[in-house]
PDB file of C-alpha atoms and ligand atoms in Angstrom:
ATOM      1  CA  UNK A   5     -38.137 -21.337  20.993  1.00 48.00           C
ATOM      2  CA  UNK A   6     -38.660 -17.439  21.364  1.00 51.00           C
ATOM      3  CA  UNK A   7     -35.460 -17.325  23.561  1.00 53.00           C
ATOM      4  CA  UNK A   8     -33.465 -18.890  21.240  1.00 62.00           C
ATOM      5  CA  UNK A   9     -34.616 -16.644  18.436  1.00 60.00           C
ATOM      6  CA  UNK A  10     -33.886 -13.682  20.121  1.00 57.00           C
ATOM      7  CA  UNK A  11     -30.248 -15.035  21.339  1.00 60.00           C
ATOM      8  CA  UNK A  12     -29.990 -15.772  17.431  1.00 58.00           C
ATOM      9  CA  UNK A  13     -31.032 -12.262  16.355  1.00 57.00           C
ATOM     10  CA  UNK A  14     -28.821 -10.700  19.159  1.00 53.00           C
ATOM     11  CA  UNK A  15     -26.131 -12.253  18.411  1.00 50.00           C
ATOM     12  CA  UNK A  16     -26.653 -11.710  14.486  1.00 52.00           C
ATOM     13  CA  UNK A  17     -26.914  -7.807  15.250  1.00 52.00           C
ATOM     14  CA  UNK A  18     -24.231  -7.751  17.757  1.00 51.00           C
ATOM     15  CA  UNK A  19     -21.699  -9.570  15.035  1.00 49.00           C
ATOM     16  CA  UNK A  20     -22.487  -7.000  12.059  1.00 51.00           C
ATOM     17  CA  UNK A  21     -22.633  -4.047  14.454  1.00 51.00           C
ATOM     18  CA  UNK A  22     -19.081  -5.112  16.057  1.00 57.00           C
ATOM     19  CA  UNK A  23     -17.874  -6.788  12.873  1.00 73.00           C
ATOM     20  CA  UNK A  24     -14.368  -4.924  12.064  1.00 96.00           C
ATOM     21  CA  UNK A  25     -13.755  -6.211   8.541  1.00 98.00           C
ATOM     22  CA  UNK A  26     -11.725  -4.444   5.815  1.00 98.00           C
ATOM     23  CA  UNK A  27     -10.436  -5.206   2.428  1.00 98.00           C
ATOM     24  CA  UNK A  28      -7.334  -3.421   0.632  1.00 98.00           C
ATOM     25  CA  UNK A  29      -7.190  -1.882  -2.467  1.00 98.00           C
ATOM     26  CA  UNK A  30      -5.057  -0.160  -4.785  1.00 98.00           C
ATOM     27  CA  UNK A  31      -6.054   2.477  -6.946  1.00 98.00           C
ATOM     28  CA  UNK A  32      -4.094   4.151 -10.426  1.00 98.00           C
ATOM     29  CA  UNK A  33      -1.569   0.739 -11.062  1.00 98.00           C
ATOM     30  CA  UNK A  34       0.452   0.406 -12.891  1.00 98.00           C
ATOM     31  CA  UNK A  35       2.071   3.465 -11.527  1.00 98.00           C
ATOM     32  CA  UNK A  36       5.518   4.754 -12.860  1.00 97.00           C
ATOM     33  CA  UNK A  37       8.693   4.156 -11.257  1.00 98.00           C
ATOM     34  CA  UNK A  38       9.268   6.414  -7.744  1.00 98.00           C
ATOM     35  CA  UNK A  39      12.308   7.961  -6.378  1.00 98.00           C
ATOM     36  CA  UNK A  40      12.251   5.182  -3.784  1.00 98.00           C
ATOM     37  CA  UNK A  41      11.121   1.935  -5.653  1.00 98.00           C
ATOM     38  CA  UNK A  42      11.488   1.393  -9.378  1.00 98.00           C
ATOM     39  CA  UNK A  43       7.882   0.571 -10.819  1.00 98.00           C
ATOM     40  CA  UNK A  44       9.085  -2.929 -10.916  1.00 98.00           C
ATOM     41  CA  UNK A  45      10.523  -3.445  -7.878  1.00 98.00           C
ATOM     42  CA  UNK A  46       7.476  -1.980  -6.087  1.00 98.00           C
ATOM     43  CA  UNK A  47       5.331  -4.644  -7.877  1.00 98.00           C
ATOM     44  CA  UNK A  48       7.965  -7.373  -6.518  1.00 98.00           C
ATOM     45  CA  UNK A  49       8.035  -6.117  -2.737  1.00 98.00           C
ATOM     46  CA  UNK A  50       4.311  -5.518  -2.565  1.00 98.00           C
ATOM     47  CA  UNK A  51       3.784  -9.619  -3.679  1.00 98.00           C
ATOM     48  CA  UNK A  52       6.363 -10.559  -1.683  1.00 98.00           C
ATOM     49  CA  UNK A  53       4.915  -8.793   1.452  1.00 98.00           C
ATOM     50  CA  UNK A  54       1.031  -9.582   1.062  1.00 98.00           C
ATOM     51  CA  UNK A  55       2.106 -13.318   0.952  1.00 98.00           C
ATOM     52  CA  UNK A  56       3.966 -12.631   3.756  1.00 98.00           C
ATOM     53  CA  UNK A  57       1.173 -11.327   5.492  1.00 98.00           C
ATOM     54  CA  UNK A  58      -1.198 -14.006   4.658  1.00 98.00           C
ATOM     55  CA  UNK A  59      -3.243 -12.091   2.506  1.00 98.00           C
ATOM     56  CA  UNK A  60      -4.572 -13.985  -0.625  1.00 98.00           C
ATOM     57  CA  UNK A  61      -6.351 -11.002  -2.376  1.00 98.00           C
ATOM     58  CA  UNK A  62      -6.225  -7.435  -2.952  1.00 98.00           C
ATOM     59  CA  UNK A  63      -7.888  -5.543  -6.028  1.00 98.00           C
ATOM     60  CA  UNK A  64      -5.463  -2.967  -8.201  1.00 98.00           C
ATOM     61  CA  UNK A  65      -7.826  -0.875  -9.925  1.00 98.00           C
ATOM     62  CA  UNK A  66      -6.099   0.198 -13.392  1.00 98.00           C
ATOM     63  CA  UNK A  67      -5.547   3.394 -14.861  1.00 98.00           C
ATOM     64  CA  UNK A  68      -5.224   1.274 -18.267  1.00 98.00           C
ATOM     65  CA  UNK A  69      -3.325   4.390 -19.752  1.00 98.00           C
ATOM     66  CA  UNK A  70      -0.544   3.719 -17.735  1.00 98.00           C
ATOM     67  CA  UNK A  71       0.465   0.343 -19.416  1.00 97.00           C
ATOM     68  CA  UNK A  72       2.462   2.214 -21.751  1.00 96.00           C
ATOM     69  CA  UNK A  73       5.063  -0.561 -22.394  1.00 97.00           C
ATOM     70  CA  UNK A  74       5.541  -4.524 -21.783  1.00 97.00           C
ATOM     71  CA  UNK A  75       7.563  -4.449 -18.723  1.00 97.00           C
ATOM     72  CA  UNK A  76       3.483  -2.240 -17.108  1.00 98.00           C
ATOM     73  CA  UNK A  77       1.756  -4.842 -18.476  1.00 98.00           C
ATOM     74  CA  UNK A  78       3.782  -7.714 -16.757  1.00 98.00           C
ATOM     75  CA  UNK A  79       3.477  -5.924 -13.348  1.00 98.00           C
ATOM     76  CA  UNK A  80      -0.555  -6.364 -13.478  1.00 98.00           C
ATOM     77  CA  UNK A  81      -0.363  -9.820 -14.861  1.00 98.00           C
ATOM     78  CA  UNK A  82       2.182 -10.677 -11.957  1.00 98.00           C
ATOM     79  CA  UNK A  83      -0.672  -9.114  -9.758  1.00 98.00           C
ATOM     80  CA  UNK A  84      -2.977 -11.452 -11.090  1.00 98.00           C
ATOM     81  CA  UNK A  85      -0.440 -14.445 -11.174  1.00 98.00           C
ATOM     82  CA  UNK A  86       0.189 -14.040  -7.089  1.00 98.00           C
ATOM     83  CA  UNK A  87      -4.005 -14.248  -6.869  1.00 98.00           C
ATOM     84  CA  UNK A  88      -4.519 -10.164  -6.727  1.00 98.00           C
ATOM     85  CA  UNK A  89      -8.036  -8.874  -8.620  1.00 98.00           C
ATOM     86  CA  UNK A  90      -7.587  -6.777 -11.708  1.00 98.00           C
ATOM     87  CA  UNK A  91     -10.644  -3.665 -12.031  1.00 98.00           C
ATOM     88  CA  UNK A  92     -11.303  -0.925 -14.059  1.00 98.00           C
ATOM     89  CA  UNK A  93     -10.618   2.842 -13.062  1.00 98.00           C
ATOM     90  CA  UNK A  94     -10.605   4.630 -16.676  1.00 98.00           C
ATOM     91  CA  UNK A  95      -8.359   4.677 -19.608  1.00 98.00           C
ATOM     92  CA  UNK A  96      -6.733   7.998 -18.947  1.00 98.00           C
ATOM     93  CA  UNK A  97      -8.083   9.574 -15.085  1.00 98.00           C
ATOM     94  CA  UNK A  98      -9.897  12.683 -16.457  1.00 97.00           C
ATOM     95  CA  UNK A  99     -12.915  13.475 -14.570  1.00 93.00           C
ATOM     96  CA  UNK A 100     -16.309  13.338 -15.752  1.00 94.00           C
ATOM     97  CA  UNK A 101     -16.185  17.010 -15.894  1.00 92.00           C
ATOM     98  CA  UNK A 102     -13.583  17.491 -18.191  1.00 94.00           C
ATOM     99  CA  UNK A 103     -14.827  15.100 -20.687  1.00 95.00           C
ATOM    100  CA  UNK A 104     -18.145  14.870 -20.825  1.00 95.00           C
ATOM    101  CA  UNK A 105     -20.317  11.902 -19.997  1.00 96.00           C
ATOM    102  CA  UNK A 106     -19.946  10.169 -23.641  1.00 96.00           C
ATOM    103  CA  UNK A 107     -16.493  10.483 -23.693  1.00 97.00           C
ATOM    104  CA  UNK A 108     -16.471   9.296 -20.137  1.00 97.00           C
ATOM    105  CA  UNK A 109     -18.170   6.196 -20.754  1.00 97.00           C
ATOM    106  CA  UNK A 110     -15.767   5.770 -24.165  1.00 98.00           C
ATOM    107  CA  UNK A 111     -12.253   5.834 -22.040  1.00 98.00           C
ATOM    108  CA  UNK A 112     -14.579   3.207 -19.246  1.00 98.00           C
ATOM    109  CA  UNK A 113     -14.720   1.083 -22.488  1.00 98.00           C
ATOM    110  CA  UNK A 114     -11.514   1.526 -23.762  1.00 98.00           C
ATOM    111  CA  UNK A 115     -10.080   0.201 -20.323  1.00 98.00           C
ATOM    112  CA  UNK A 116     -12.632  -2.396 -20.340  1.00 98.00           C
ATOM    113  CA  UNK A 117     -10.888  -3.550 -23.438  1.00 98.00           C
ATOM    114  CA  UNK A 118      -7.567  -3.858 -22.509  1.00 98.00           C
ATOM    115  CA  UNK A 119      -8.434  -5.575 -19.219  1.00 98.00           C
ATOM    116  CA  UNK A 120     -11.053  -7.695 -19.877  1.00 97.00           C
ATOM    117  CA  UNK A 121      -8.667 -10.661 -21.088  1.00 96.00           C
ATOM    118  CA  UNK A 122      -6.641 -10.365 -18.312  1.00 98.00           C
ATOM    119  CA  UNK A 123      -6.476 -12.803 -16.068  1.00 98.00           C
ATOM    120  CA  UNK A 124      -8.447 -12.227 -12.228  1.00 98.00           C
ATOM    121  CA  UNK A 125     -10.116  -9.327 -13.825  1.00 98.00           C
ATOM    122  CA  UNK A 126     -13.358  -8.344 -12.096  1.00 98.00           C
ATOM    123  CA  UNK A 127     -16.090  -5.866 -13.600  1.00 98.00           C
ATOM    124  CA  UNK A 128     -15.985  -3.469 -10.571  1.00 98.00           C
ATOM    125  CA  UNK A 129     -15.602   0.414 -11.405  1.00 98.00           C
ATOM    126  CA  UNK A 130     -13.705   2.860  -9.444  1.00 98.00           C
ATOM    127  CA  UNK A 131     -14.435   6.360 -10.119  1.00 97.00           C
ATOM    128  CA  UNK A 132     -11.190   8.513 -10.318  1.00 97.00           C
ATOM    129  CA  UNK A 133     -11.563  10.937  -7.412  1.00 95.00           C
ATOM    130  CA  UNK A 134     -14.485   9.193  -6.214  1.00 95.00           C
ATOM    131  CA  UNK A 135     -17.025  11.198  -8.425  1.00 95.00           C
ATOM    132  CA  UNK A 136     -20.161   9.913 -10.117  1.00 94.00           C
ATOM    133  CA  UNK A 137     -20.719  12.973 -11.993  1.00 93.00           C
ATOM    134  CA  UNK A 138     -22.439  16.534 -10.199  1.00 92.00           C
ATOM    135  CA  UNK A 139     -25.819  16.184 -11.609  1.00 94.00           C
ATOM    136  CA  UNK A 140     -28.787  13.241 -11.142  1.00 95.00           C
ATOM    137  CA  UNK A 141     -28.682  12.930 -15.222  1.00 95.00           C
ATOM    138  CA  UNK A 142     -24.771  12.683 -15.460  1.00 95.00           C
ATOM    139  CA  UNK A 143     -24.621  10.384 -12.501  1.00 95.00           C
ATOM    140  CA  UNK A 144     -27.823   8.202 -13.776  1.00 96.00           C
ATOM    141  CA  UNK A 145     -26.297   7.794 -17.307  1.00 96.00           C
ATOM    142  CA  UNK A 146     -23.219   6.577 -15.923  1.00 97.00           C
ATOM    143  CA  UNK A 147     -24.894   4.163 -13.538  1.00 96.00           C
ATOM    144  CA  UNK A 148     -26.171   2.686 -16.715  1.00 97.00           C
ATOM    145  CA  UNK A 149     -23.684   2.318 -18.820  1.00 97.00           C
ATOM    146  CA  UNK A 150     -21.592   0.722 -16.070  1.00 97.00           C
ATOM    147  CA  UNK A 151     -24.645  -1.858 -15.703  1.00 97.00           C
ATOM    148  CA  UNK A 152     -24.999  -2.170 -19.359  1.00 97.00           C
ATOM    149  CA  UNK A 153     -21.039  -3.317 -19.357  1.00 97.00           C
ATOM    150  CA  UNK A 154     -21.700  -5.763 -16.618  1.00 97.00           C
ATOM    151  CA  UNK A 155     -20.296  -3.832 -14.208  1.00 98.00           C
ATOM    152  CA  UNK A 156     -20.831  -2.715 -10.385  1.00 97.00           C
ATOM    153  CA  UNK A 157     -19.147   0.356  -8.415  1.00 97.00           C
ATOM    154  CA  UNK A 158     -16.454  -0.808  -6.850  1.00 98.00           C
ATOM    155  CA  UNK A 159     -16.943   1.557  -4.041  1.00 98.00           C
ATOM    156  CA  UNK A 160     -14.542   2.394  -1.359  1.00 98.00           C
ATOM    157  CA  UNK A 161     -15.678   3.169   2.027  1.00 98.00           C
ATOM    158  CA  UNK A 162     -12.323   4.451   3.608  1.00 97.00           C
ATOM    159  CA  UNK A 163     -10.954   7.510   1.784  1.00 95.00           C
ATOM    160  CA  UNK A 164      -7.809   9.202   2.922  1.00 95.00           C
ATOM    161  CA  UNK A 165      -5.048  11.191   1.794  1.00 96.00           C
ATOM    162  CA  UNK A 166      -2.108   8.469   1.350  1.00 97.00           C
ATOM    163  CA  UNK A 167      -1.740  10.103  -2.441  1.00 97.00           C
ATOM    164  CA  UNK A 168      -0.815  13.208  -0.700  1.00 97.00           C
ATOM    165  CA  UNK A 169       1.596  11.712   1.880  1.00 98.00           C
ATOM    166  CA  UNK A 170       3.241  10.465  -0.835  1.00 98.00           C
ATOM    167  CA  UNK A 171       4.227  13.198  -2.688  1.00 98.00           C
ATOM    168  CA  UNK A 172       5.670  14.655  -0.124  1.00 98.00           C
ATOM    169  CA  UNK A 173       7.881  12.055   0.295  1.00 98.00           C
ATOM    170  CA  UNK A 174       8.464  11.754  -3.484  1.00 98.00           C
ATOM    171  CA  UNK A 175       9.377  15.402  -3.683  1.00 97.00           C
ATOM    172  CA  UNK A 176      11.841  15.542  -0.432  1.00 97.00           C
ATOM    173  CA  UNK A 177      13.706  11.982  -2.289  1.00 97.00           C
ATOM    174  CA  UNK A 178      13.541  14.437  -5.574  1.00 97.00           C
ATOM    175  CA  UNK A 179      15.510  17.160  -3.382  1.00 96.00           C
ATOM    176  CA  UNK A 180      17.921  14.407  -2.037  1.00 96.00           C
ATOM    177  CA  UNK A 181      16.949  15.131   1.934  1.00 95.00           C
ATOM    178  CA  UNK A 182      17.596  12.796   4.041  1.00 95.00           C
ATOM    179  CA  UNK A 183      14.336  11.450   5.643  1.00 97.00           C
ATOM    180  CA  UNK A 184      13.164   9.676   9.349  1.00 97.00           C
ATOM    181  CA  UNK A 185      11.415   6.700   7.666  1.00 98.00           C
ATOM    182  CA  UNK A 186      10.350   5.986  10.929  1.00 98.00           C
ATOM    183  CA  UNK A 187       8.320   9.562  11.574  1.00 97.00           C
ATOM    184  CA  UNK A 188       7.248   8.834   7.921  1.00 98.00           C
ATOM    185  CA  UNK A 189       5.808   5.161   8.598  1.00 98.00           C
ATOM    186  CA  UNK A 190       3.963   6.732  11.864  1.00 98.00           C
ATOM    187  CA  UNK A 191       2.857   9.758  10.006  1.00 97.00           C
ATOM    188  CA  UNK A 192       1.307   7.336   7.283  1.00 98.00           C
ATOM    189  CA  UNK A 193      -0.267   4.563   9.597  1.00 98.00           C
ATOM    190  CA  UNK A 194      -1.733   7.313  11.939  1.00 97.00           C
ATOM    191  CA  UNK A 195      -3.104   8.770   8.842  1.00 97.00           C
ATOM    192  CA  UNK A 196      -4.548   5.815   7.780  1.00 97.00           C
ATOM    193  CA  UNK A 197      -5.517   4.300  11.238  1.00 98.00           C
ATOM    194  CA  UNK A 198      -7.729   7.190  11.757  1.00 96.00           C
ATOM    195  CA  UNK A 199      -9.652   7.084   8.402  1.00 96.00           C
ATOM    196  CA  UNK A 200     -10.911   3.726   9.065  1.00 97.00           C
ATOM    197  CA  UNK A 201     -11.726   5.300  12.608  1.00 97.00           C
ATOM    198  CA  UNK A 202     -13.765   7.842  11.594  1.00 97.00           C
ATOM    199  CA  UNK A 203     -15.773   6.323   8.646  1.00 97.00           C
ATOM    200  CA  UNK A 204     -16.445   2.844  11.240  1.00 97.00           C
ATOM    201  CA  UNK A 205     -18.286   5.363  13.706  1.00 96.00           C
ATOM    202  CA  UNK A 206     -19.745   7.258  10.340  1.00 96.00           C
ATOM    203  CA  UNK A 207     -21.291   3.525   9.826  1.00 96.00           C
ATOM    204  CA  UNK A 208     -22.331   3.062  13.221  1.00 96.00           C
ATOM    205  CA  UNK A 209     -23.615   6.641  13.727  1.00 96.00           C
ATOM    206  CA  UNK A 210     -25.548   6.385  10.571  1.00 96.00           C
ATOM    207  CA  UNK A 211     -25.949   2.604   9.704  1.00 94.00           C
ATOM    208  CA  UNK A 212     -26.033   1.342  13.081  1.00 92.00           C
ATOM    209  CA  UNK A 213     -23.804  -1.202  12.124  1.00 94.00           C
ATOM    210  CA  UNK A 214     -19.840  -1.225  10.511  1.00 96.00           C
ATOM    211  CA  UNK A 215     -19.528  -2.863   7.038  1.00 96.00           C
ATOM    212  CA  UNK A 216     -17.327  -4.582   5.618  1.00 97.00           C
ATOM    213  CA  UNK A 217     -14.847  -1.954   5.065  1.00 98.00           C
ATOM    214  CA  UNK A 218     -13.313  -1.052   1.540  1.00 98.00           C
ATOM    215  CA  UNK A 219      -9.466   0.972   2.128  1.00 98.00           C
ATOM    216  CA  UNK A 220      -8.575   3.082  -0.488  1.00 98.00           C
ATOM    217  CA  UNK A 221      -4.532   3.061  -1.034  1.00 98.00           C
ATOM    218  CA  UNK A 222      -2.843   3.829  -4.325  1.00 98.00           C
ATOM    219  CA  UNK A 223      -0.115   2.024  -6.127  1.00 98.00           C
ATOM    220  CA  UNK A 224       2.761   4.302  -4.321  1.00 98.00           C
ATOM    221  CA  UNK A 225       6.192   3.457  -3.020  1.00 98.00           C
ATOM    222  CA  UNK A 226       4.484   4.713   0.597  1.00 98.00           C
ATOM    223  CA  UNK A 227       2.057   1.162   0.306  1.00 98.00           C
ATOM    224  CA  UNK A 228       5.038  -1.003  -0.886  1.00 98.00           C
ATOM    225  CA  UNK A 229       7.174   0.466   1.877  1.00 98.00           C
ATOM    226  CA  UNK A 230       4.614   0.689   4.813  1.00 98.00           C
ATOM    227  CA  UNK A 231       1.573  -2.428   4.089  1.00 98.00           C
ATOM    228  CA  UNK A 232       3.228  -4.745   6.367  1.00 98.00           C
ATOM    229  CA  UNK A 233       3.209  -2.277   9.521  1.00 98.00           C
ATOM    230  CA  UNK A 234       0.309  -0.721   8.234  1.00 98.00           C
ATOM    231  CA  UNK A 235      -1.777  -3.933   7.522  1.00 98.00           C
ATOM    232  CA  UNK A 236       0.300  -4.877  11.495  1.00 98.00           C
ATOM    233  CA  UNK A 237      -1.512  -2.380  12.936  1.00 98.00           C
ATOM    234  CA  UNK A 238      -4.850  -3.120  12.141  1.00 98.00           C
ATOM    235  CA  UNK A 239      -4.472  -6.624  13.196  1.00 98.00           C
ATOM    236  CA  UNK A 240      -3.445  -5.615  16.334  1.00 97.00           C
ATOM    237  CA  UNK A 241      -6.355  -2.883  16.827  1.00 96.00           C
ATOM    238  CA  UNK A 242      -8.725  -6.277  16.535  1.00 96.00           C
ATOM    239  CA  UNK A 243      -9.757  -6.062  12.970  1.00 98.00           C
ATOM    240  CA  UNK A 244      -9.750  -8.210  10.290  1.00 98.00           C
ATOM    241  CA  UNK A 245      -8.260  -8.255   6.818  1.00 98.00           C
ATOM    242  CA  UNK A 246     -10.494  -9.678   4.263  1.00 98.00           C
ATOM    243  CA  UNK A 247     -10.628  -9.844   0.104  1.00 98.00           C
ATOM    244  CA  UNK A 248     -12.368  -7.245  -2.225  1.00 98.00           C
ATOM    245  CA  UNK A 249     -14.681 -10.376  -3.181  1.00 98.00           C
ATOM    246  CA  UNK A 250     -15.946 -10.556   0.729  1.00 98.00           C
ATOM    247  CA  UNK A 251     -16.176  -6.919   1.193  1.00 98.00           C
ATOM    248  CA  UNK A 252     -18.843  -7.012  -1.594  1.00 98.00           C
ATOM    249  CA  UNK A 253     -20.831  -9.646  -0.938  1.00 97.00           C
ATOM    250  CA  UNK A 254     -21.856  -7.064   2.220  1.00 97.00           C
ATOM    251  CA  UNK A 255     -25.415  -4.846   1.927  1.00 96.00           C
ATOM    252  CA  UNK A 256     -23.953  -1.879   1.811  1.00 96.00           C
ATOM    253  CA  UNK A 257     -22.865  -3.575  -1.895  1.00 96.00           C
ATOM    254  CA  UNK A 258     -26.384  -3.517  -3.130  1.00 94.00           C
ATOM    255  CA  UNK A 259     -27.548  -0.567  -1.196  1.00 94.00           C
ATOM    256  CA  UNK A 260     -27.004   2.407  -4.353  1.00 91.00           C
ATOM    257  CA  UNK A 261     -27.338   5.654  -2.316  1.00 91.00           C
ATOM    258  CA  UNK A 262     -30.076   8.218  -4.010  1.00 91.00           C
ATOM    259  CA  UNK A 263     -28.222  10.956  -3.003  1.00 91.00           C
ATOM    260  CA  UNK A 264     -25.146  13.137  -5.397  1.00 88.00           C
ATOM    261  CA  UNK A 265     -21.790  12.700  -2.899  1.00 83.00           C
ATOM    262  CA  UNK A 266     -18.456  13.121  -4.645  1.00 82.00           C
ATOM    263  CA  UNK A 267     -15.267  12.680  -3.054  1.00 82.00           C
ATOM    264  CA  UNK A 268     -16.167  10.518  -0.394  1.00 90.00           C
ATOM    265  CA  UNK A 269     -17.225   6.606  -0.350  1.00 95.00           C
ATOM    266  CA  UNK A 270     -20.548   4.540   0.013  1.00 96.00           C
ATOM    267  CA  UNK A 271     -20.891   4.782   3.810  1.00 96.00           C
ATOM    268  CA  UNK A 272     -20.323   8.602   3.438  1.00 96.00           C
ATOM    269  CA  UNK A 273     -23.175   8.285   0.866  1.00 95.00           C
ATOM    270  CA  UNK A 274     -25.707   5.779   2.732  1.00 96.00           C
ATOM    271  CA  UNK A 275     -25.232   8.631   6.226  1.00 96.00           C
ATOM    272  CA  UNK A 276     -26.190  11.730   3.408  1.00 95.00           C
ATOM    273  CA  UNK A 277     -28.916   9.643   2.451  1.00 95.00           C
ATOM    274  CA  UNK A 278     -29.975   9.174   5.666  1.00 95.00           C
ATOM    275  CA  UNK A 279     -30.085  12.789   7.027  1.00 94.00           C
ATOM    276  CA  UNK A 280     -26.316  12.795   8.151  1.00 95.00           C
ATOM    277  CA  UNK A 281     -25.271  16.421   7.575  1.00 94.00           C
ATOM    278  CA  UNK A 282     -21.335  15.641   8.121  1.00 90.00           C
ATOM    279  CA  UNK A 283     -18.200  16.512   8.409  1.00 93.00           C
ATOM    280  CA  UNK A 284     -17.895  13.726   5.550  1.00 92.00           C
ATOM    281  CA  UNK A 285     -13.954  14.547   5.519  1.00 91.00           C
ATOM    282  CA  UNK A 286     -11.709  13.620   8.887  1.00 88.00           C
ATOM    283  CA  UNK A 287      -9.869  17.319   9.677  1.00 87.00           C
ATOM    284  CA  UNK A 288      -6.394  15.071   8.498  1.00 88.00           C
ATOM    285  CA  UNK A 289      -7.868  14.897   4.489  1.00 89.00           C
ATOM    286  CA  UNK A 290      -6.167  17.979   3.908  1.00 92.00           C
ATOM    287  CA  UNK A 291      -3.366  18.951   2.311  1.00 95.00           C
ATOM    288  CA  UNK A 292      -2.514  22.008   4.285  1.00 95.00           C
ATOM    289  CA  UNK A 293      -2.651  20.177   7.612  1.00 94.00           C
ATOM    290  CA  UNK A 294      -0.707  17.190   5.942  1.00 96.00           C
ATOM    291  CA  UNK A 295       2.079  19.728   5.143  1.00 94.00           C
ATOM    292  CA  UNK A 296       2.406  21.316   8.660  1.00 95.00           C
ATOM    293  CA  UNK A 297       2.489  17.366  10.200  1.00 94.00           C
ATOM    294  CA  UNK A 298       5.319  16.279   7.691  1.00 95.00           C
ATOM    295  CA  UNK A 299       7.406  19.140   8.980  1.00 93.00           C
ATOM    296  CA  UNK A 300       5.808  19.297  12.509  1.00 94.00           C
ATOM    297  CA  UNK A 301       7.193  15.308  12.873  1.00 95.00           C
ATOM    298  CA  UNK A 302      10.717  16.283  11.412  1.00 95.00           C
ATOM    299  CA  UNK A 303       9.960  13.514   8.741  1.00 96.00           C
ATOM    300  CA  UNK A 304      13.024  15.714   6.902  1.00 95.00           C
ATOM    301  CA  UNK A 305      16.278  15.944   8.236  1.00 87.00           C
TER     302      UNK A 305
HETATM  303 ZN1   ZN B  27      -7.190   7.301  -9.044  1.00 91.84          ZN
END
């Protein structure tokens, strides 16, 4: 009876310290058309490839401002229609700094209102640039609103620069270059590859154990170009993809770090908390060494 406990435990701590689990998300939709992809058509090719891939559900976290005419709004309901999650990342993307915390909470509530009829919509909260506010009060009153609404954080765990990556690209289509797309795709999945590196042995180092990962991506013609290699190459490093709804249902979900962390997500928060002292960032979140590796990799022609 003892031995089979332990074998039970074991194996219970073995498969949540080795379990390589992530979700994908999509922050800012709907975004405006890019000099690759019209808004619309990136809506169409990203459906078409996460069926493709086998992947059921992904959350787009709305910027609600940008629905600024039918043809936005139809994009997030065909999200919704192909089984995608619909959450709430402010009205208008100021930060809490520039407004204020009343009128921060007012544009969370005026987004609330425009997506709470939509279909698959889920009260989970994405702070716009990851920050809960600079002070304890600031971040405590928002905590509490959010919970007054119903709401939880929808937290991220893997932050990365794929905003950034993209406007280079967006820029060197604006200047009519002529571009490697397959330097580009590398440049991106490397990028990306190595954030979920470094915050799974942040989690191990810290949490002696790897969530259920959260990826941050944005909206971008980069995802709707790159998510099939990218989500590819994940599978093939061993790991899992898995919905928003599963990645929440982990501890980590409940656990609300005491600690003030902007910028970074929840298992950068839970290491702080725990006496980590960092680096929080990977040396690649960074916009001057993202410029020198765009031109370094001849991504331009
Ligand atoms: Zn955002």
């Amino acid at each position: 009876m003892k031995l089979s406990l332990f074998t039970l435990l074991f194996c219970t701590i073995y498969f949540f310290a080795h379990s390589q689990e992530i979700a994908i998300t999509f922050d800012d939709a709907p975004l405006g058309d890019g000099n690759h992809y019209s808004g619309s058509e990136r809506t169409d090719v990203l459906i078409k490839k996460l069926k493709k891939l086998n992947i059921a559900e992904v959350a787009f976290f709305s910027t609600t401002s940008h629905i600024d005419s039918d043809e936005k709004k139809q994009r997030l309901l065909a999200y919704a229609k192909a089984g995608h999650l619909l959450a709430n990342h402010t009205h208008t993307h100021r930060g809490i700094k520039v407004l204020g915390t009343q009128a921060y909470i007012q544009d969370i509530q005026q987004a609330h209102q425009l997506l709470e009829t939509m279909p698959n919509f889920r009260p989970w909260f994405r702070f716009p640039f990851l920050d809960e506010g600079r002070t304890i009060p600031t971040r405590d009153s928002l905590r509490q609103a959010l919970s007054a609404l119903g709401y939880t954080n929808g937290y991220v765990t893997v932050d990365n620069y794929d905003w950034y990556i993209n406007s280079l690209f967006q820029q060197a289509l604006a200047q009519k270059k002529k571009l490697d797309y397959t330097a580009l795709k590398t440049m991106y999945i490397t990028h990306i590859w190595e954030s979920i590196q470094f915050y799974h042995r942040m989690a191990i180092q810290n949490l002696e154990r790897s969530p259920r990962h959260v990826l941050l991506l944005h909206e971008n013609d980069l995802a709707a170009l790159f998510i099939d290699d990218l989500v590819k190459h994940i599978r093939n490093q061993g790991w899992k993809i898995i919905s928003p709804t599963e990645a929440y249902q982990d501890p980590i979900a409940s656990h609300i770090p005491d600690v003030l962390l902007n910028g970074q997500g929840r298992v950068a928060a839970i290491a702080k908390e725990k006496g980590y002292k960092g680096p929080f960032v990977q040396d690649s979140e960074d916009e001057e060494y993202l410029d020198k590796l765009f031109s370094q990799m001849n991504i331009v022609k």
